[in-house]
Coordinates of C-alpha atoms and ligand atoms in Angstrom, one line a residue:
M1 CA -123.7 46.8 -43.6
E2 CA -121.5 45.6 -40.7
Q3 CA -118.6 47.8 -39.7
I4 CA -115.7 47.6 -37.2
I5 CA -115.1 50.9 -35.5
I6 CA -111.7 51.4 -33.9
N7 CA -110.6 54.3 -31.7
G8 CA -106.9 53.6 -32.0
G9 CA -103.8 54.6 -30.1
H10 CA -104.1 52.3 -27.2
P11 CA -101.4 49.8 -26.3
L12 CA -102.5 46.1 -26.1
Y13 CA -101.9 44.0 -22.9
G14 CA -102.9 40.6 -21.8
S15 CA -103.1 37.1 -23.3
I16 CA -105.3 35.4 -25.9
S17 CA -105.8 31.9 -27.1
I18 CA -105.3 31.1 -30.8
N19 CA -107.8 29.0 -32.7
G20 CA -107.2 26.1 -35.0
M21 CA -105.8 26.8 -38.4
K22 CA -108.4 27.5 -41.2
N23 CA -106.0 26.5 -44.0
A24 CA -105.2 23.2 -42.2
A25 CA -108.9 22.4 -41.4
L26 CA -110.1 22.9 -45.0
P27 CA -108.0 20.0 -46.5
V28 CA -108.5 17.8 -43.4
I29 CA -112.3 18.2 -43.7
C30 CA -112.2 17.3 -47.4
A31 CA -109.9 14.3 -46.6
C32 CA -112.9 12.8 -44.7
I33 CA -114.4 12.1 -48.2
L34 CA -111.7 9.4 -48.6
N35 CA -113.0 7.6 -45.6
E36 CA -116.3 5.6 -45.3
E37 CA -115.9 5.6 -41.5
T38 CA -116.6 8.5 -39.1
C39 CA -114.0 11.0 -38.2
I40 CA -114.2 13.6 -35.4
I41 CA -112.2 16.7 -36.0
D42 CA -111.4 19.0 -33.0
N43 CA -109.9 22.5 -32.8
I44 CA -111.9 23.6 -35.9
P45 CA -112.0 27.4 -36.1
P46 CA -115.6 28.5 -36.2
V47 CA -115.1 30.9 -39.2
S48 CA -117.3 31.3 -42.2
D49 CA -115.0 29.5 -44.7
I50 CA -115.2 26.4 -42.6
E51 CA -118.9 26.7 -42.1
T52 CA -119.3 27.0 -45.9
L53 CA -117.2 23.8 -46.5
L54 CA -119.2 21.9 -43.9
D55 CA -122.5 23.0 -45.4
L56 CA -121.1 22.0 -48.8
L57 CA -120.2 18.4 -47.6
A58 CA -123.6 18.1 -46.0
S59 CA -125.4 19.2 -49.2
M60 CA -123.5 16.4 -51.0
G61 CA -124.9 13.7 -48.7
A62 CA -122.2 13.6 -45.9
N63 CA -123.4 13.3 -42.4
V64 CA -122.0 16.4 -40.6
N65 CA -122.7 16.7 -36.9
R66 CA -121.4 19.8 -35.2
L67 CA -120.6 18.5 -31.7
T68 CA -119.4 21.8 -30.2
K69 CA -118.3 25.2 -31.6
N70 CA -114.8 23.6 -32.3
S71 CA -115.6 20.0 -33.0
V72 CA -117.4 18.2 -35.8
E73 CA -118.2 14.6 -36.6
I74 CA -118.1 13.8 -40.3
N75 CA -119.2 10.6 -42.1
C76 CA -118.9 10.6 -45.9
K77 CA -120.1 7.1 -46.6
N78 CA -123.1 8.3 -48.5
L79 CA -121.5 11.4 -50.1
V80 CA -122.4 11.6 -53.8
P81 CA -119.4 12.7 -55.9
C82 CA -119.7 15.5 -58.5
T83 CA -122.7 17.1 -56.8
S84 CA -121.0 20.2 -55.2
S85 CA -123.2 23.2 -55.7
N86 CA -121.9 26.2 -57.6
E87 CA -123.3 28.5 -55.0
L88 CA -121.3 27.1 -52.0
A89 CA -118.2 25.8 -53.7
S90 CA -117.5 29.0 -55.6
K91 CA -117.4 31.0 -52.3
I92 CA -114.2 29.4 -51.0
R93 CA -110.8 28.4 -52.3
G94 CA -110.9 25.3 -50.0
S95 CA -113.5 23.7 -52.3
S96 CA -110.6 22.9 -54.6
Y97 CA -109.7 20.1 -52.2
L98 CA -112.9 18.3 -53.2
L99 CA -111.1 17.6 -56.5
G100 CA -108.4 15.5 -55.0
A101 CA -110.6 13.9 -52.4
E102 CA -113.4 13.0 -54.8
F103 CA -111.0 11.7 -57.4
G104 CA -109.1 9.8 -54.7
R105 CA -112.2 7.9 -53.6
F106 CA -114.4 7.7 -56.6
A107 CA -111.9 8.2 -59.5
R108 CA -114.0 11.1 -60.7
S109 CA -114.7 14.7 -59.6
S110 CA -116.6 17.7 -60.7
V111 CA -116.2 21.1 -58.9
P112 CA -117.0 24.6 -59.9
H113 CA -114.1 27.0 -60.2
P114 CA -113.2 27.7 -56.5
G115 CA -113.5 31.1 -55.0
G116 CA -111.4 32.6 -52.3
C117 CA -109.5 35.9 -51.7
S118 CA -108.9 38.1 -54.7
I119 CA -105.1 38.4 -54.4
G120 CA -104.1 37.7 -58.0
T121 CA -104.3 34.9 -60.5
R122 CA -104.9 31.5 -58.9
P123 CA -104.6 28.9 -61.6
L124 CA -105.1 25.2 -61.0
D125 CA -102.7 23.9 -63.7
L126 CA -100.4 22.2 -61.1
H127 CA -103.4 20.4 -59.5
M128 CA -104.4 19.2 -63.0
K129 CA -100.9 18.1 -63.7
A130 CA -100.9 16.0 -60.6
F131 CA -104.2 14.3 -61.4
E132 CA -103.1 13.6 -64.9
A133 CA -99.9 12.0 -63.6
L134 CA -102.1 9.7 -61.6
G135 CA -104.1 8.6 -64.7
A136 CA -106.9 11.2 -64.9
H137 CA -108.3 13.1 -67.8
C138 CA -109.0 16.8 -66.8
Y139 CA -111.2 19.3 -68.6
H140 CA -113.5 22.3 -68.1
K141 CA -117.2 21.9 -68.8
N142 CA -120.0 24.4 -68.0
G143 CA -117.8 26.4 -65.6
R144 CA -116.8 23.3 -63.7
L145 CA -113.5 21.4 -63.6
E146 CA -114.0 17.7 -64.4
V147 CA -111.5 15.0 -63.4
E148 CA -112.0 11.4 -64.4
C149 CA -110.1 8.2 -64.6
E150 CA -111.2 5.5 -66.9
N151 CA -109.7 2.5 -65.1
G152 CA -111.6 3.3 -61.9
R153 CA -108.6 3.9 -59.6
A154 CA -105.7 6.4 -59.7
V155 CA -102.3 4.8 -60.3
G156 CA -99.3 5.9 -58.3
N157 CA -96.6 7.9 -60.2
T158 CA -94.0 10.6 -59.8
I159 CA -95.4 14.2 -59.7
Y160 CA -92.9 17.0 -60.1
F161 CA -94.2 20.5 -59.4
D162 CA -92.5 23.3 -61.3
K163 CA -93.6 25.7 -58.5
V164 CA -94.2 25.2 -54.8
S165 CA -98.0 25.1 -54.3
V166 CA -99.8 24.4 -51.0
G167 CA -103.1 23.6 -52.7
A168 CA -101.6 21.3 -55.5
T169 CA -99.5 19.5 -52.9
A170 CA -102.5 18.8 -50.7
N171 CA -104.6 17.7 -53.7
A172 CA -101.8 15.4 -54.9
I173 CA -101.8 13.8 -51.4
L174 CA -105.6 13.5 -51.4
A175 CA -105.6 11.9 -54.9
S176 CA -102.9 9.4 -54.2
V177 CA -103.8 8.0 -50.7
L178 CA -106.0 5.3 -52.1
A179 CA -104.2 4.9 -55.4
D180 CA -102.7 1.7 -56.7
G181 CA -99.0 1.8 -55.9
M182 CA -96.5 4.5 -54.8
T183 CA -96.7 8.2 -55.6
V184 CA -93.7 10.5 -55.2
I185 CA -94.5 14.3 -54.9
D186 CA -91.4 16.3 -55.8
N187 CA -90.9 20.0 -55.0
A188 CA -93.8 19.7 -52.5
A189 CA -94.9 22.5 -50.2
R190 CA -93.5 22.2 -46.7
E191 CA -96.2 24.2 -44.9
P192 CA -97.3 23.0 -41.4
H193 CA -100.8 22.5 -42.8
I194 CA -99.4 20.0 -45.4
V195 CA -97.9 18.1 -42.5
D196 CA -101.2 18.3 -40.6
L197 CA -103.0 16.7 -43.5
A198 CA -100.5 13.9 -43.7
V199 CA -100.6 13.2 -40.0
F200 CA -104.4 13.2 -40.1
L201 CA -104.5 10.8 -43.0
N202 CA -101.9 8.5 -41.4
A203 CA -104.0 8.4 -38.3
C204 CA -106.8 7.1 -40.6
G205 CA -104.5 4.3 -41.9
A206 CA -102.8 6.1 -44.9
N207 CA -99.1 5.5 -45.6
I208 CA -97.5 9.0 -46.2
T209 CA -93.9 9.8 -45.4
G210 CA -91.8 12.9 -46.0
A211 CA -94.5 15.6 -45.3
G212 CA -92.6 18.7 -44.2
T213 CA -89.8 18.1 -46.7
S214 CA -89.9 18.8 -50.4
V215 CA -90.3 15.1 -51.3
I216 CA -93.5 13.3 -50.1
K217 CA -94.1 9.6 -50.7
V218 CA -97.6 8.2 -50.6
K219 CA -98.0 4.4 -50.7
G220 CA -101.5 3.7 -51.7
V221 CA -103.7 1.8 -49.3
E222 CA -107.0 -0.1 -49.9
K223 CA -109.1 1.9 -47.4
L224 CA -109.0 4.2 -44.4
H225 CA -110.6 4.0 -41.0
G226 CA -112.1 6.6 -38.7
C227 CA -110.2 8.6 -36.1
R228 CA -110.4 11.6 -33.8
Y229 CA -107.9 14.4 -34.7
S230 CA -107.1 17.9 -33.5
I231 CA -106.2 20.6 -36.0
I232 CA -102.9 22.5 -35.5
P233 CA -103.1 26.1 -34.2
D234 CA -103.3 29.0 -36.7
M235 CA -99.8 30.5 -37.1
I236 CA -101.2 33.3 -39.2
E237 CA -103.9 34.3 -36.6
A238 CA -101.1 34.2 -33.9
G239 CA -98.8 36.3 -36.2
T240 CA -101.5 38.8 -36.8
Y241 CA -101.9 39.6 -33.0
M242 CA -98.1 39.6 -32.6
A243 CA -97.8 42.2 -35.4
A244 CA -100.7 44.2 -33.8
V245 CA -99.0 44.5 -30.4
A246 CA -95.7 45.4 -32.1
A247 CA -97.4 48.3 -33.9
T248 CA -99.5 49.6 -30.9
G249 CA -96.9 48.9 -28.2
G250 CA -97.8 46.8 -25.1
K251 CA -97.2 43.2 -24.0
V252 CA -99.3 40.3 -25.3
T253 CA -99.0 36.5 -24.9
V254 CA -100.5 34.4 -27.7
R255 CA -101.3 31.0 -26.2
N256 CA -102.0 27.6 -27.7
I257 CA -99.6 27.8 -30.5
I258 CA -96.6 25.9 -31.9
P259 CA -93.7 28.3 -31.6
K260 CA -91.6 26.4 -34.2
H261 CA -94.2 27.5 -36.9
M262 CA -93.7 31.1 -35.9
E263 CA -90.0 31.3 -36.4
A264 CA -89.9 33.5 -39.5
I265 CA -92.6 35.9 -38.1
S266 CA -90.8 36.1 -34.7
A267 CA -87.4 36.7 -36.3
K268 CA -88.8 39.6 -38.4
L269 CA -90.6 41.1 -35.4
E270 CA -87.3 41.1 -33.4
E271 CA -85.5 42.6 -36.4
A272 CA -88.1 45.4 -36.4
G273 CA -87.4 46.1 -32.7
A274 CA -90.0 44.1 -30.8
T275 CA -89.0 41.7 -28.0
V276 CA -90.2 38.1 -28.6
I277 CA -90.1 35.6 -25.7
V278 CA -90.7 32.0 -26.8
G279 CA -92.4 29.5 -24.4
D280 CA -93.4 25.8 -25.0
D281 CA -96.8 26.6 -26.4
H282 CA -96.9 30.3 -26.2
I283 CA -95.1 33.5 -27.3
T284 CA -95.0 36.8 -25.6
V285 CA -94.4 40.0 -27.7
E286 CA -93.4 43.2 -26.0
S287 CA -93.1 46.4 -27.8
T288 CA -92.6 50.1 -27.0
G289 CA -94.3 50.8 -30.3
K290 CA -91.0 52.3 -31.6
L291 CA -90.0 50.1 -34.5
K292 CA -87.5 50.3 -37.3
G293 CA -88.0 49.6 -41.0
I294 CA -87.1 46.1 -42.3
S295 CA -87.2 44.1 -45.6
I296 CA -89.8 41.5 -46.2
N297 CA -89.5 38.9 -48.9
T298 CA -92.4 36.5 -49.1
Q299 CA -91.6 32.8 -49.7
P300 CA -93.1 29.4 -49.2
Y301 CA -92.6 27.9 -45.7
P302 CA -90.2 28.1 -43.9
G303 CA -89.8 31.5 -45.5
F304 CA -91.9 34.5 -44.5
A305 CA -95.5 33.8 -45.3
T306 CA -97.4 35.8 -47.9
D307 CA -100.4 35.6 -45.6
M308 CA -98.5 37.8 -43.1
Q309 CA -97.3 40.4 -45.6
P310 CA -100.3 42.7 -45.4
Q311 CA -100.3 42.8 -41.5
F312 CA -96.5 43.5 -41.5
S313 CA -96.9 46.2 -44.1
A314 CA -99.5 47.9 -41.9
M315 CA -97.2 47.6 -38.9
L316 CA -94.2 49.0 -40.8
C317 CA -96.1 52.2 -41.6
F318 CA -95.5 53.1 -37.9
A319 CA -91.7 52.2 -38.0
E320 CA -88.9 54.8 -38.4
G321 CA -87.1 54.4 -41.7
T322 CA -87.7 52.6 -44.9
S323 CA -89.1 49.1 -45.4
D324 CA -88.9 47.1 -48.6
I325 CA -91.7 44.6 -49.2
V326 CA -91.3 42.1 -52.0
E327 CA -94.4 39.9 -52.6
N328 CA -93.3 36.7 -54.5
I329 CA -96.3 34.5 -54.2
F330 CA -99.4 36.4 -55.4
N331 CA -99.4 39.0 -58.2
S332 CA -102.1 41.3 -56.7
R333 CA -101.6 41.3 -53.0
F334 CA -100.9 45.0 -52.6
Q335 CA -104.4 46.3 -53.2
F336 CA -104.8 47.2 -49.5
M337 CA -101.8 49.6 -49.8
D338 CA -104.3 52.2 -51.2
E339 CA -106.3 52.0 -48.0
L340 CA -103.1 52.6 -45.9
S341 CA -102.3 55.5 -48.2
K342 CA -105.8 57.0 -47.5
M343 CA -104.7 57.1 -43.8
G344 CA -101.6 59.1 -44.8
A345 CA -99.0 56.3 -45.1
D346 CA -96.1 57.0 -47.5
I347 CA -96.1 53.9 -49.8
K348 CA -94.8 53.5 -53.3
V349 CA -95.8 50.3 -55.1
D350 CA -94.0 49.1 -58.3
S351 CA -95.3 45.7 -59.4
N352 CA -94.5 43.2 -56.7
H353 CA -92.3 45.6 -54.7
A354 CA -93.5 48.2 -52.2
V355 CA -91.4 50.8 -50.4
I356 CA -92.9 52.1 -47.1
R357 CA -91.4 55.2 -45.6
G358 CA -92.4 54.9 -42.0
G359 CA -92.9 57.5 -39.4
A360 CA -95.7 59.5 -41.1
T361 CA -98.5 60.5 -38.8
L362 CA -101.5 58.5 -39.9
S363 CA -105.1 59.6 -39.4
G364 CA -108.3 57.6 -39.2
A365 CA -110.3 57.0 -42.4
P366 CA -113.2 54.9 -43.8
L367 CA -111.4 51.7 -44.9
I368 CA -112.5 48.8 -47.0
C369 CA -111.3 45.2 -46.7
H370 CA -110.4 43.7 -50.1
D371 CA -109.6 40.3 -48.7
L372 CA -109.0 38.4 -45.5
R373 CA -105.4 39.4 -44.6
A374 CA -105.9 42.9 -46.1
G375 CA -108.7 43.2 -43.6
A376 CA -106.4 42.2 -40.8
A377 CA -103.9 44.8 -42.0
M378 CA -106.7 47.5 -41.8
V379 CA -107.4 46.5 -38.2
I380 CA -103.7 46.8 -37.3
A381 CA -103.3 50.2 -38.9
A382 CA -106.5 51.5 -37.2
L383 CA -105.4 50.1 -33.8
A384 CA -102.0 51.9 -34.0
T385 CA -103.5 55.2 -35.3
K386 CA -104.5 57.8 -32.6
D387 CA -107.8 58.5 -34.3
T388 CA -111.1 56.8 -35.3
S389 CA -111.3 54.5 -38.2
V390 CA -114.3 52.7 -39.7
I391 CA -113.7 49.4 -41.5
E392 CA -116.2 47.9 -44.0
G393 CA -116.2 44.5 -45.7
I394 CA -115.7 42.7 -42.4
D395 CA -117.3 39.5 -43.8
K396 CA -113.8 39.1 -45.5
I397 CA -112.1 39.2 -42.1
E398 CA -114.6 36.7 -40.6
R399 CA -113.7 34.2 -43.3
G400 CA -110.6 33.4 -41.3
Y401 CA -110.5 35.2 -37.9
Y402 CA -112.8 34.0 -35.1
N403 CA -114.0 36.8 -32.8
I404 CA -111.3 39.3 -33.7
V405 CA -113.3 42.1 -32.1
G406 CA -113.8 40.2 -28.8
K407 CA -110.1 39.1 -28.7
L408 CA -108.8 42.6 -29.3
R409 CA -111.2 44.0 -26.7
E410 CA -109.8 41.5 -24.2
L411 CA -106.4 43.1 -24.9
G412 CA -107.7 46.6 -24.2
A413 CA -108.4 47.8 -27.7
D414 CA -111.3 50.3 -28.1
I415 CA -113.0 48.4 -30.9
Q416 CA -116.6 47.5 -31.6
K417 CA -118.6 45.8 -34.3
K418 CA -121.6 47.8 -35.5
V419 CA -124.5 46.1 -37.4
S420 CA -126.7 48.5 -39.4
A421 CA -130.3 48.8 -38.3
A422 CA -131.5 47.2 -41.5
D423 CA -129.2 44.1 -40.9
E424 CA -130.2 43.9 -37.3
Q425 CA -133.9 43.8 -38.3
R426 CA -133.2 41.1 -40.9
Y427 CA -131.3 39.0 -38.3
T428 CA -134.1 39.4 -35.8
A429 CA -136.7 38.5 -38.4
T430 CA -134.9 35.2 -39.3
R431 CA -134.3 34.1 -35.7
Ligands
EPZ501 C1 -103.0 28.6 -50.0 O1 -103.6 29.0 -51.3 C2 -103.8 29.4 -49.0 N1 -105.2 29.1 -49.1 C3 -103.5 30.9 -49.1 O2 -104.1 31.5 -48.0 C4 -102.0 31.1 -49.0 O3 -101.8 32.5 -49.3 C5 -101.3 30.3 -50.1 O4 -101.6 28.9 -49.9 C6 -99.8 30.4 -50.0 O5 -99.4 30.0 -48.8 C7 -105.7 28.0 -48.5 O6 -105.1 27.2 -47.9 C8 -107.2 27.8 -48.7 P1 -100.6 28.1 -53.7 P2 -103.2 28.2 -52.6 O7 -101.1 27.1 -54.6 O8 -103.1 26.8 -52.2 C9 -99.3 29.5 -58.1 C10 -105.2 33.2 -46.8 O9 -105.2 34.5 -46.6 N2 -100.0 28.3 -58.6 O10 -99.6 27.7 -52.7 O11 -104.2 28.7 -53.6 C11 -100.2 30.6 -57.5 O12 -100.7 31.4 -58.4 C12 -104.9 32.6 -48.1 O13 -105.6 32.4 -45.9 C13 -99.9 28.0 -59.9 O14 -99.3 28.7 -60.7 O15 -101.8 28.8 -52.9 C14 -99.2 31.2 -56.5 O16 -98.4 32.1 -57.2 C15 -105.1 33.4 -49.3 N3 -100.6 27.0 -60.4 C16 -98.3 30.1 -56.0 O17 -98.5 29.0 -57.0 C17 -101.4 26.2 -59.6 O18 -102.0 25.2 -60.1 C18 -98.7 29.6 -54.6 O19 -100.1 29.3 -54.5 C19 -101.5 26.5 -58.2 C20 -100.8 27.6 -57.7

């Protein structure tokens, strides 16, 4: 079993470059299904969720050519719909975007129930509601979600979402790009990755307006053409390193980012006592490591992202005073708090509300990652604790963070990845 071993208590200094955003790359890669021509996607993060999705498309007949670590050429002309394998599709949440993309091009889709992080109930009712508004019939069969449209092409309509959903908004866009007529998506998600999807599709000839606001209009077009496109930087990866330096103390510049996307994160770091200096495409965070307690209330963008809540919770264990954390998006995203408690953190959780009394002296512990961002929180807690911690379940972290160990070492952290002798033998044997 692979482990990350951290001897904490060292401030972080230096600068690191941020990768492309996993949660933007997933729908953009699926959007290539709508296109019979070739697309080249740059700034892809080489993380395991993306690798799984690319393998999935290839297994369905797409031509997937990895040009470099960060660039991939995709042609989906010969992709066969409804053939996604249970094994690959059920590993990642991003496979849910096959539903909108397959339905948008072929007027039918079949996808096993998607996987992804275990952070609470993750229904697909809003996705189904969108497909039905466009003329589809949706049902469950043999553990798969089936979407089909008898008249062979989706028909534009108004879709109103009762709740803001990133995934359902992306799927509604994917399903309506080639539809007959105009689709209006009301109460849409405004996340930067929704804008990225729309900008990519427009670069391929789609007609989408309003992305980044809560009303998105999609005027159906007959077909798309190929293009070359670069994925936006990962605001959550950047925010994770910013929270880490705030907790450990030091001075770190995160490069290759869009500071506008970081506003909620930057504001909360400043409120906690860190100094945040914003540049054109970079942000520098400086911290003495002496922070104060703050309140966090997770909201859809432009509010404070649920994907940053665990990392901030870990950071706030080292702040003086009390922090109130309210998790409004997912109903089980506090599981990692038990791990922080194992280190000696003073945390009380009541439903979706956690109270962290900071200032306790934490000690190293064997820690287990429950999900991607919880894993990042474990790393931050271990980095800021003057002791040794061993983190297991790092495959969860590697779903979304490229080379986290290498990047933190560049910043001066005492961190290493240890592969068990048995695993090492297995890797050597398969090489
Ligand atoms: C995306 O998940 C991200 N995943 C998540 O990233 C992120 O936490 C989340 O958006 C919120 O920002 C990917 O992009 C692959 P939602 P998604 O639909 O699309 C409810 C990470 O760590 N809902 O916006 O699944 C849902 O239960 C992760 O990278 C319905 O009720 O999230 C939740 O309460 C994990 N019915 C809320 O909406 C639906 O049909 C928002 O979920 C769909 C969602």
